[in-house]
Structure formats: structure tokens, C-alpha cells
Amino acid sequence: MGKSAKAFKRPTKKQKEIKKTTKAQAALTPAADKERPSSMARTSSGGVSKSKSIRKKAKVASVMTRASKAKKQRRMASEMNIAGLLVLTVLLFAVSGLAAPGVIDDIYDWVFSGAMLSEPRSSVAATSVGNIALFAGGRLQNGSYSDVVDIYNRKSKTWTVSRLSVARSEIGAGSVGNRYALFAGGFDSSFKPMTLVDVFDAQTGQWSQIQLNTPRAAPRLLDLGSVVAVVGGLSGDLQYLSKAVDYVDANLTVHSTSLPSEYPQLGLPIFDSTSGIGLYTAGYQNSRPGERFNDFEPSNQTTIFAAASASLVAGPLFPYPRWGSGGAAANGMFVVGGGHMFGDGSSEPLTTVTDRADVFHAQTQQWGQALTLSVPRDYPLVQTVGDYVVFLAGTQATKALDIFDSRTGTFIVNPRHTPALYTLRDDAAAVTVDGCLLVVAGGTVYQGRNATASVEIFDACKS
């Protein structure tokens, strides 16, 4: 599962989230421990040969242990009775072959337009509620954090500006009850994870605040309709990755549980309204939580959330663990694509970006045969537009989008290479409004040298 620890001797610039984790780790490590060798190399003062011997034995034991645990996890997942997860199976067949209501089916008829945020920034948190899109916080060009919230109304096609209660970055964003937009956690100016949640009421236009039970930066939010799950994140303690789950309901009441996975994980949150389930999968995990030297590696853990019962159970293992993938779902098909793997830098490249896309089927509760993107993408932006799962950015090779059609279970062959981005960017935000308007905002351009305020809008709405 994943690459061995030797892959982390030379972390790359693309490993953005790991850099944040490492920075937090350094701040928490006692002074005496900072003088020890790198946790990624895991060497000892007894010399290189002794270190290699220890690592070899540990690796063998780790592989055997993980194989046993993986087998147990598969058996447990297969034996579990996941009540309520297939309630809408009949609906999956009913919608097959039909265009989503309110969405222009022909991708060549989507209308492109541009706009600007009120200030250039990257690492922006984005969500939608009702017919508005919100882009909050983030990192400015000088490295400081922003409290600005840019709000776009799809119906009036107008922008307004509001503010968070506290400037911060690495915020988790989502919505609940088709009324409230939530901006949860994040790092404050002293790089400490927060419990703060800024709540925007789309009906009144007013802000309020609630608190998570566990402080976290970069939590993942799963919008489950009447409840939103605030999952995982960077914990700021010796575990570094959190297993906490805070549910926030439409009354803004918070109650908590934890992930059933064996290791703490910073994964992808993907919800499918048709099947009524959400996945928390892929990403990366800490295989040595709480220990002095952590072991970060790509994760194959999958947790299934049921919207109707707000329950969560372990699901089938993600088939091809890797860093930096992205995902979304349509009509019971969860598509996870792109990402990268690390090599040793000699016999294999130090970093290899992949064009692989894995598909989880809600109907069978299994991962299916892998598909292929048109180009390899790393940290792609992925959104659902009607029946389509749209991949964009994450590459310098093309501005075109990769579009998966859930009715056929395949990617659209697109010789015209449209629709396409106007500006190549990294670390941007994307969100879909009313299931038909895709908005991409902020990020960095010129290979990360400058923050941008650029906004690109792909309008697939019939009205």
C-alpha cells in the first residue's frame, strides 16, 4: 500500500499539505528531539548499516502487519450490513441516459465568462448555498491570511464582499440545509488549528459563529443535505492528522464521533445526492500516529457516510493509493482521478504524475475498472455539473477540461478541447452553483510565483 518511507527523503514542492504538517510538527517537537536525524529517513546514531538493518526488519514486519490488517478490513467491510446506503438503487437506473434537469447537455454550448475577486489570493475556501457561491479567506501574495469573502449571485450575476470574523487559511467549506454556508477551522496567524466556524445565513445575509469540538486546519466537509460532516484535518498534536468527525445539523447543533479507519487520514470528501451516500477516501494517512517519528503515506482507506441516517462505516479499500488526487460524483458514480507517486529518484523518477481515474459504484459498493484522463493531473480541481464530473487544472499540458459522463461511464472524447480554462493556475478554488454553474477562482499563476484574483465561470444552466 503506497510507497515505502525512502520516498520521503527528498519531498517535492508539490507536497503542499505535507509541508504544512511538517511545519506544525517542528513547532511541537521538543528541542532535544530536533537534534535527532530526520523522521523521514528514520536513521539512528548507531550508523548507516545498523539503520538500514533496522529499517529492513521494520519494513518486513510492517508489510506483514499491514497485509493482515488489510485482509481483516476487507472481510469486515464485506460482512457489514450497510443499512440505507442502497435505498435509491432503482433511481440510479431511472436516471440513466437522461440529462440532469436545468443543465445544458451539450458541453460545447456552455457559456464562458470571466470576473475578478476583490483581492488576489490562493488557498481560498469555496462553497455554494442556494444560488450563491462564496470564496472565503486564503493566503495573500505576502503570505499573510485574508478575512475577505467574495460572494457571487448566479441569478443577479452580481458580486458583493463580506468578511470572516478572523483572517485565516486552510479553511474547510460546505453547506447545510440549503441555507447555511460553513467555513470551519483553519490556521490562525500563529499557525494553530482552530475550532471556529463562521456561518453565513443565505436567507438573512447575516453571519454567526459556532465551535467545533476538535480544533483542526484543512478539515474536509461532506455536505449530506440536512447535516454536514466536518471530517479529519490537521490536528496540531502528535497525531498530526485527525480522526474527528463533527456533524453540524440544520439547527447548527454540533455532535461528534470519529472515523472508523485504522489510521488518521486527510482524504477526499465526495457526496452523491442521487445515491444519498458520501465517501471519505484516498488522500494520505499517518501510519504511526502519536509516535515520535511519523510515517505519512498515500491512503487506501475508505469511509462511507449515509445521508439518511448520518452513519459511517468502513468501505472497500481504495485500489491505487497516491498523493494529490481529486474527485467528485454524479448519479452514484464516484470518480477519483490524477495525483502523483514518489520514486527513489534513481531507478524511477522522484515524482510521477498519473492520468489514472478510479470509479466507485454506489450500486455495487465496489471500486470498478480504472479509466484514463486525457493528461496526467496533480491536485486537479473536480466538480459535478449535472450528469458530468469535470476535471480541470492540475497540469501545464492543457487548459482543456476532462469530462466524465456518468450516463455512459466514460470520459467524453473532446477533439475541440473546449470548454477550457483561460488561465493555468494552481492552488485555486472551484465550486458548482445550482448544479449547473461552475466557478473557478483565485490560486497562483506563473508556476506559483503570483497570487491571482482571476475568476472563470462556465455556465451550463438552462435558466
Coordinates of C-alpha atoms in Angstrom, one line a residue:
M1 CA 0.0 0.0 0.0
G2 CA 1.7 3.1 -1.2
K3 CA 5.5 3.7 -1.4
S4 CA 8.0 3.0 1.3
A5 CA 9.5 5.5 3.7
K6 CA 12.5 6.1 1.5
A7 CA 10.3 8.1 -0.9
F8 CA 10.3 10.9 1.6
K9 CA 14.0 11.7 1.8
R10 CA 13.5 14.4 -0.9
P11 CA 10.0 15.9 -0.6
T12 CA 8.9 18.0 -3.6
K13 CA 7.3 21.4 -3.8
K14 CA 4.1 19.8 -4.9
Q15 CA 3.7 18.2 -1.5
K16 CA 1.9 21.3 -0.2
E17 CA -0.2 19.7 2.5
I18 CA 2.8 17.7 3.9
K19 CA 4.8 20.9 4.2
K20 CA 2.0 22.3 6.4
T21 CA 2.0 19.2 8.6
T22 CA 5.8 19.2 8.8
K23 CA 5.8 22.9 9.9
A24 CA 3.3 22.1 12.6
Q25 CA 5.4 19.1 13.7
A26 CA 8.5 21.2 14.0
A27 CA 6.7 23.6 16.3
L28 CA 5.6 20.9 18.6
T29 CA 8.8 18.8 18.7
P30 CA 10.9 19.3 21.9
A31 CA 14.3 21.0 21.4
A32 CA 16.2 17.8 22.2
D33 CA 14.3 15.9 19.6
K34 CA 15.0 18.5 16.9
E35 CA 18.6 17.5 17.0
R36 CA 17.8 13.9 16.1
P37 CA 18.0 12.7 12.4
S38 CA 15.1 13.3 10.0
S39 CA 11.9 11.4 10.8
M40 CA 11.5 10.7 7.1
A41 CA 14.9 8.9 6.9
R42 CA 14.4 7.3 10.4
T43 CA 18.1 6.7 10.9
S44 CA 19.8 6.1 14.3
S45 CA 23.0 7.2 15.9
G46 CA 24.3 3.6 15.5
G47 CA 25.4 4.2 11.9
V48 CA 24.1 3.7 8.4
S49 CA 24.4 0.0 8.2
K50 CA 22.6 -0.5 11.5
S51 CA 19.9 1.9 10.4
K52 CA 19.4 0.0 7.2
S53 CA 19.1 -3.3 9.0
I54 CA 16.5 -1.8 11.4
R55 CA 14.5 -0.3 8.6
K56 CA 14.6 -3.6 6.6
K57 CA 13.3 -5.6 9.6
A58 CA 10.7 -2.9 10.3
K59 CA 9.6 -2.8 6.7
V60 CA 9.1 -6.6 6.6
A61 CA 7.2 -6.6 9.8
S62 CA 5.2 -3.6 8.7
V63 CA 4.3 -5.2 5.3
M64 CA 3.1 -8.4 7.1
T65 CA 1.2 -6.5 9.7
R66 CA -0.5 -4.2 7.1
A67 CA -1.3 -7.2 4.9
S68 CA -3.0 -8.9 7.8
K69 CA -4.8 -5.7 8.8
A70 CA -5.9 -5.0 5.2
K71 CA -7.3 -8.5 4.9
K72 CA -9.2 -8.1 8.1
Q73 CA -10.5 -4.7 7.0
R74 CA -11.8 -6.2 3.7
R75 CA -13.5 -9.0 5.5
M76 CA -15.2 -6.6 7.9
A77 CA -16.3 -4.3 5.1
S78 CA -17.8 -7.2 3.2
E79 CA -19.6 -8.6 6.2
M80 CA -21.1 -5.3 7.3
N81 CA -24.8 -4.6 6.7
I82 CA -24.7 -1.0 5.5
A83 CA -28.3 -0.2 6.1
G84 CA -29.9 2.5 4.0
L85 CA -27.0 3.0 1.5
L86 CA -28.8 1.4 -1.4
V87 CA -32.2 3.0 -0.8
L88 CA -32.1 4.8 -4.2
T89 CA -30.7 2.0 -6.3
V90 CA -33.8 2.0 -8.5
L91 CA -33.4 5.7 -9.1
L92 CA -29.9 5.1 -10.4
F93 CA -31.4 3.1 -13.2
A94 CA -34.2 5.5 -13.8
V95 CA -31.9 8.5 -14.4
S96 CA -29.6 6.6 -16.8
G97 CA -29.4 8.2 -20.2
L98 CA -31.3 11.3 -19.2
A99 CA -29.8 14.8 -18.9
A100 CA -29.9 16.4 -15.5
P101 CA -32.8 18.9 -15.2
G102 CA -31.8 22.5 -15.7
V103 CA -28.4 21.6 -17.3
I104 CA -27.3 22.2 -20.9
D105 CA -26.3 18.7 -22.0
D106 CA -24.1 19.7 -24.9
I107 CA -20.7 20.8 -23.4
Y108 CA -20.0 22.9 -26.5
D109 CA -22.9 25.1 -25.6
W110 CA -21.7 26.0 -22.1
V111 CA -21.1 29.8 -21.9
F112 CA -17.7 31.1 -20.6
S113 CA -17.2 34.4 -18.8
G114 CA -14.7 36.0 -16.5
A115 CA -14.6 38.1 -13.4
M116 CA -12.2 39.2 -10.6
L117 CA -12.1 38.5 -6.8
S118 CA -11.8 41.7 -4.7
E119 CA -8.2 40.7 -3.9
P120 CA -5.7 38.2 -5.3
R121 CA -5.2 35.1 -3.1
S122 CA -4.7 31.4 -3.0
S123 CA -5.8 28.5 -0.8
V124 CA -9.3 30.0 -0.9
A125 CA -12.2 28.1 0.7
A126 CA -15.3 27.8 -1.6
T127 CA -18.8 26.5 -1.2
S128 CA -22.3 27.3 -2.5
V129 CA -25.7 27.6 -0.9
G130 CA -28.9 28.3 -2.8
N131 CA -27.9 30.3 -5.9
I132 CA -24.8 31.9 -4.5
A133 CA -21.1 31.0 -4.4
L134 CA -18.8 32.1 -1.6
F135 CA -15.0 32.3 -1.7
A136 CA -13.5 32.9 1.8
G137 CA -10.1 33.6 3.4
G138 CA -6.9 32.3 1.9
R139 CA -3.3 33.4 1.6
L140 CA -2.3 36.8 0.1
Q141 CA 0.8 37.4 -2.0
N142 CA 2.8 38.4 1.0
G143 CA 2.0 35.2 2.9
S144 CA -0.5 36.8 5.3
Y145 CA -4.0 35.5 5.7
S146 CA -7.2 37.1 4.4
D147 CA -10.6 37.6 6.0
V148 CA -12.3 38.6 2.8
V149 CA -15.4 36.7 1.5
D150 CA -16.3 37.3 -2.2
I151 CA -20.0 36.3 -2.9
Y152 CA -21.4 35.7 -6.4
N153 CA -25.2 35.6 -7.0
R154 CA -26.0 33.4 -10.0
K155 CA -29.4 34.9 -10.6
S156 CA -28.4 38.6 -10.4
K157 CA -24.9 37.9 -11.8
T158 CA -23.6 40.3 -9.2
W159 CA -20.6 40.3 -6.7
T160 CA -20.6 41.5 -3.1
V161 CA -17.9 41.4 -0.4
S162 CA -18.2 40.4 3.2
R163 CA -15.7 39.3 5.9
L164 CA -14.9 36.4 8.2
S165 CA -14.7 37.0 11.9
V166 CA -11.0 36.0 11.8
A167 CA -8.5 36.1 8.9
R168 CA -7.2 32.6 8.3
S169 CA -6.2 30.0 5.7
E170 CA -6.7 26.2 5.2
I171 CA -10.4 26.5 5.9
G172 CA -12.9 23.7 5.3
A173 CA -16.1 24.9 3.5
G174 CA -19.5 23.4 3.0
S175 CA -23.2 24.0 3.4
V176 CA -26.2 22.6 5.3
G177 CA -29.9 22.7 4.9
N178 CA -29.7 24.7 1.7
R179 CA -29.4 27.8 3.9
Y180 CA -26.1 28.0 5.8
A181 CA -22.6 28.2 4.3
L182 CA -20.0 27.0 6.8
F183 CA -16.3 28.0 7.0
A184 CA -14.7 25.6 9.5
G185 CA -11.4 25.5 11.3
G186 CA -8.2 26.7 9.7
F187 CA -4.8 28.0 10.8
D188 CA -4.7 31.3 12.7
S189 CA -1.9 33.8 12.4
S190 CA 0.2 31.7 14.9
F191 CA -0.3 28.6 12.8
K192 CA -2.6 26.9 15.4
P193 CA -5.6 24.9 14.3
M194 CA -9.0 26.4 15.2
T195 CA -12.4 25.3 16.3
L196 CA -14.1 28.4 14.9
V197 CA -16.8 28.0 12.3
D198 CA -18.1 31.2 10.5
V199 CA -21.7 30.6 9.4
F200 CA -23.3 32.7 6.6
D201 CA -27.2 32.6 6.5
A202 CA -28.2 32.9 2.9
Q203 CA -31.7 33.8 3.8
T204 CA -30.9 36.8 6.0
G205 CA -27.4 37.6 4.8
Q206 CA -26.1 37.6 8.4
W207 CA -23.1 35.9 9.9
S208 CA -22.8 34.0 13.2
Q209 CA -20.2 31.7 14.8
I210 CA -20.2 28.2 16.3
Q211 CA -17.4 26.0 17.5
L212 CA -16.2 22.5 16.5
N213 CA -15.4 20.1 19.3
T214 CA -12.0 19.4 18.0
P215 CA -9.6 22.1 16.6
R216 CA -8.4 21.4 13.1
A217 CA -7.0 23.0 10.0
A218 CA -7.9 21.9 6.5
P219 CA -10.9 19.8 7.6
R220 CA -12.9 18.2 4.8
L221 CA -16.7 18.9 4.7
L222 CA -19.2 16.4 3.4
D223 CA -22.5 18.1 2.6
L224 CA -25.1 15.4 3.4
G225 CA -28.2 17.5 2.9
S226 CA -29.8 18.1 6.3
V227 CA -26.4 17.6 8.0
V228 CA -22.8 18.4 7.1
A229 CA -19.9 16.2 8.4
V230 CA -16.7 18.0 9.3
V231 CA -14.2 15.3 8.7
G232 CA -10.5 14.9 9.6
G233 CA -7.9 17.7 9.1
L234 CA -4.6 18.7 10.5
S235 CA -4.8 18.3 14.3
G236 CA -1.7 20.1 15.6
D237 CA -0.9 17.4 18.1
L238 CA 1.4 14.4 18.0
Q239 CA -1.0 12.5 15.8
Y240 CA -0.9 15.4 13.2
L241 CA -3.9 14.1 11.3
S242 CA -7.3 14.0 13.0
K243 CA -9.9 11.2 13.0
A244 CA -12.5 13.5 14.4
V245 CA -15.9 13.9 12.8
D246 CA -18.2 16.8 13.9
Y247 CA -21.7 16.7 12.5
V248 CA -23.5 20.1 12.1
D249 CA -27.2 19.9 11.5
A250 CA -29.6 22.5 10.1
N251 CA -30.2 23.9 13.6
L252 CA -26.4 24.5 13.8
T253 CA -26.1 21.9 16.6
V254 CA -22.8 20.1 16.7
H255 CA -22.3 16.5 17.8
S256 CA -19.2 14.3 17.4
T257 CA -17.9 10.9 16.5
S258 CA -14.7 9.6 14.8
L259 CA -13.6 7.8 11.7
P260 CA -13.7 4.0 11.9
S261 CA -10.5 3.8 9.9
E262 CA -7.3 2.4 11.4
Y263 CA -5.1 5.4 10.7
P264 CA -5.8 9.1 10.8
Q265 CA -6.3 10.3 7.3
L266 CA -6.6 13.5 5.3
G267 CA -8.8 12.3 2.4
L268 CA -11.2 13.4 -0.3
P269 CA -14.8 14.2 0.7
I270 CA -17.2 13.3 -2.1
F271 CA -21.0 13.3 -1.8
D272 CA -23.6 12.0 -4.4
S273 CA -27.1 13.3 -3.9
T274 CA -28.6 10.6 -6.2
S275 CA -27.4 7.6 -4.0
G276 CA -27.5 9.6 -0.8
I277 CA -24.0 8.5 0.3
G278 CA -20.7 10.2 0.8
L279 CA -17.2 8.8 0.6
Y280 CA -14.1 9.9 2.5
T281 CA -11.3 8.2 0.7
A282 CA -7.7 8.4 -0.8
G283 CA -5.5 11.3 0.3
Y284 CA -2.8 10.4 2.8
Q285 CA -2.5 8.9 6.3
N286 CA -0.2 8.8 9.3
S287 CA 0.7 5.1 9.8
R288 CA 2.5 5.9 13.1
P289 CA 0.1 8.2 14.9
G290 CA 1.3 9.5 18.2
E291 CA 4.9 8.3 17.8
R292 CA 8.0 10.5 17.7
F293 CA 8.6 9.8 14.1
N294 CA 5.5 9.9 11.8
D295 CA 5.0 7.8 8.7
F296 CA 3.0 9.7 6.1
E297 CA 2.0 7.7 3.1
P298 CA -0.9 7.5 0.5
S299 CA -4.0 6.1 2.0
N300 CA -6.3 3.3 0.7
Q301 CA -8.8 3.8 3.5
T302 CA -12.5 4.5 2.5
T303 CA -15.3 5.5 4.9
I304 CA -18.9 5.5 3.7
F305 CA -21.3 8.1 5.1
A306 CA -25.1 7.6 4.8
A307 CA -27.0 10.8 4.5
A308 CA -30.3 9.4 5.7
S309 CA -29.0 8.0 9.0
A310 CA -25.8 10.1 9.4
S311 CA -24.0 6.8 10.0
L312 CA -20.5 5.9 8.8
V313 CA -18.8 2.6 8.2
A314 CA -15.6 1.3 6.7
G315 CA -15.8 0.7 3.0
P316 CA -13.8 -1.2 0.3
L317 CA -10.1 -0.2 0.1
F318 CA -9.1 2.5 -2.5
P319 CA -7.4 0.5 -5.2
Y320 CA -4.5 2.7 -6.2
P321 CA -3.2 4.9 -3.3
R322 CA -1.5 8.1 -4.3
W323 CA -0.9 11.7 -3.4
G324 CA -2.7 14.7 -4.8
S325 CA -5.8 13.2 -6.4
G326 CA -9.2 14.9 -6.7
G327 CA -12.7 13.6 -7.0
A328 CA -16.5 14.2 -7.4
A329 CA -19.6 12.1 -8.0
A330 CA -22.7 12.0 -10.3
N331 CA -25.5 9.5 -10.4
G332 CA -24.0 7.1 -8.0
M333 CA -20.5 7.1 -9.6
F334 CA -17.6 8.5 -7.6
V335 CA -14.6 9.4 -9.8
V336 CA -11.2 9.9 -8.2
G337 CA -8.5 10.9 -10.7
G338 CA -5.0 12.2 -11.0
G339 CA -2.4 12.6 -8.3
H340 CA 1.3 11.5 -8.0
M341 CA 3.6 8.8 -6.6
F342 CA 7.1 9.1 -5.3
G343 CA 10.1 7.1 -6.5
D344 CA 13.7 6.8 -5.4
G345 CA 15.0 9.3 -7.9
S346 CA 17.5 6.9 -9.5
S347 CA 15.8 3.8 -10.9
E348 CA 12.5 5.6 -11.1
P349 CA 11.5 9.2 -11.2
L350 CA 11.3 11.1 -7.9
T351 CA 7.8 12.2 -8.8
T352 CA 5.4 10.6 -11.3
V353 CA 2.0 12.3 -12.0
T354 CA -0.7 9.9 -13.1
D355 CA -3.6 10.1 -15.5
R356 CA -5.4 7.3 -13.7
A357 CA -9.1 7.7 -12.7
D358 CA -10.8 5.2 -10.3
V359 CA -14.6 4.8 -10.1
F360 CA -16.6 3.7 -7.1
H361 CA -20.1 2.4 -7.9
A362 CA -22.8 3.1 -5.3
Q363 CA -24.9 0.4 -6.7
T364 CA -22.4 -2.4 -6.1
Q365 CA -20.4 -0.7 -3.2
Q366 CA -17.2 -1.5 -5.1
W367 CA -14.4 0.2 -7.0
G368 CA -14.6 -0.7 -10.7
Q369 CA -12.2 -0.8 -13.6
A370 CA -9.8 2.2 -13.8
L371 CA -10.2 4.8 -16.5
T372 CA -7.8 7.3 -18.0
L373 CA -7.7 11.1 -18.1
S374 CA -6.6 12.8 -21.3
V375 CA -3.4 14.1 -19.5
P376 CA -1.8 13.4 -16.1
R377 CA -3.1 15.9 -13.5
D378 CA -1.8 16.7 -10.0
Y379 CA -4.1 18.2 -7.4
P380 CA -6.9 18.7 -10.0
L381 CA -10.0 20.7 -9.3
V382 CA -13.0 18.4 -9.6
Q383 CA -16.7 19.4 -9.6
T384 CA -20.1 17.9 -10.6
V385 CA -22.1 19.7 -13.3
G386 CA -25.3 17.9 -13.9
D387 CA -24.5 14.3 -15.1
Y388 CA -20.9 15.2 -15.6
V389 CA -17.8 15.0 -13.3
V390 CA -15.4 17.7 -14.5
F391 CA -11.6 17.7 -14.0
L392 CA -9.7 20.9 -14.6
A393 CA -6.3 22.4 -13.8
G394 CA -3.6 20.3 -12.2
T395 CA -1.4 20.3 -15.3
Q396 CA 0.6 22.6 -17.5
A397 CA 0.0 20.4 -20.6
T398 CA -3.5 21.7 -21.4
K399 CA -6.2 24.2 -20.5
A400 CA -8.9 21.8 -21.6
L401 CA -11.3 20.0 -19.2
D402 CA -11.6 16.3 -18.8
I403 CA -15.3 15.5 -18.6
F404 CA -16.7 12.2 -17.3
D405 CA -20.3 11.3 -18.4
S406 CA -22.0 9.3 -15.6
R407 CA -24.7 8.1 -18.0
T408 CA -22.1 6.2 -20.2
G409 CA -19.5 5.6 -17.5
T410 CA -16.8 7.1 -19.8
F411 CA -14.8 10.3 -20.4
I412 CA -16.0 12.3 -23.3
V413 CA -13.7 12.3 -26.3
N414 CA -13.2 16.0 -27.0
P415 CA -11.2 16.9 -30.1
R416 CA -12.2 20.5 -29.9
H417 CA -10.6 20.9 -26.5
T418 CA -13.4 23.1 -25.3
P419 CA -14.6 24.1 -22.8
A420 CA -11.2 25.1 -21.4
L421 CA -9.6 27.4 -18.8
Y422 CA -8.3 30.7 -19.9
T423 CA -5.6 30.8 -17.3
L424 CA -3.5 27.9 -16.0
R425 CA -3.4 28.1 -12.2
D426 CA -2.6 26.1 -9.1
D427 CA -4.0 26.1 -5.5
A428 CA -7.3 27.6 -6.8
A429 CA -10.8 27.1 -5.6
A430 CA -13.8 25.7 -7.5
V431 CA -17.5 25.3 -6.7
T432 CA -20.7 24.5 -8.6
V433 CA -23.9 26.6 -8.0
D434 CA -27.3 25.1 -8.5
G435 CA -25.7 22.1 -10.1
C436 CA -25.1 23.9 -13.3
L437 CA -22.7 26.9 -12.9
L438 CA -19.0 26.0 -12.4
V439 CA -16.9 28.8 -10.9
V440 CA -13.1 28.7 -10.6
A441 CA -11.4 31.4 -8.5
G442 CA -8.0 32.6 -7.2
G443 CA -4.9 30.5 -6.9
T444 CA -1.4 31.1 -8.1
V445 CA -0.1 31.6 -11.7
Y446 CA 3.3 31.6 -13.3
Q447 CA 4.2 28.3 -11.6
G448 CA 3.3 29.6 -8.1
R449 CA 5.0 32.9 -8.2
N450 CA 2.0 35.2 -8.1
A451 CA -1.4 35.1 -6.5
T452 CA -4.3 35.8 -8.8
A453 CA -7.8 37.3 -8.4
S454 CA -9.0 35.8 -11.7
V455 CA -12.4 34.1 -11.8
E456 CA -13.6 31.9 -14.7
I457 CA -17.2 30.9 -15.0
F458 CA -18.7 28.0 -17.0
D459 CA -22.4 28.4 -17.3
A460 CA -24.3 25.2 -18.2
C461 CA -27.6 26.5 -16.7
K462 CA -30.7 26.4 -18.9
S463 CA -32.3 29.3 -17.0

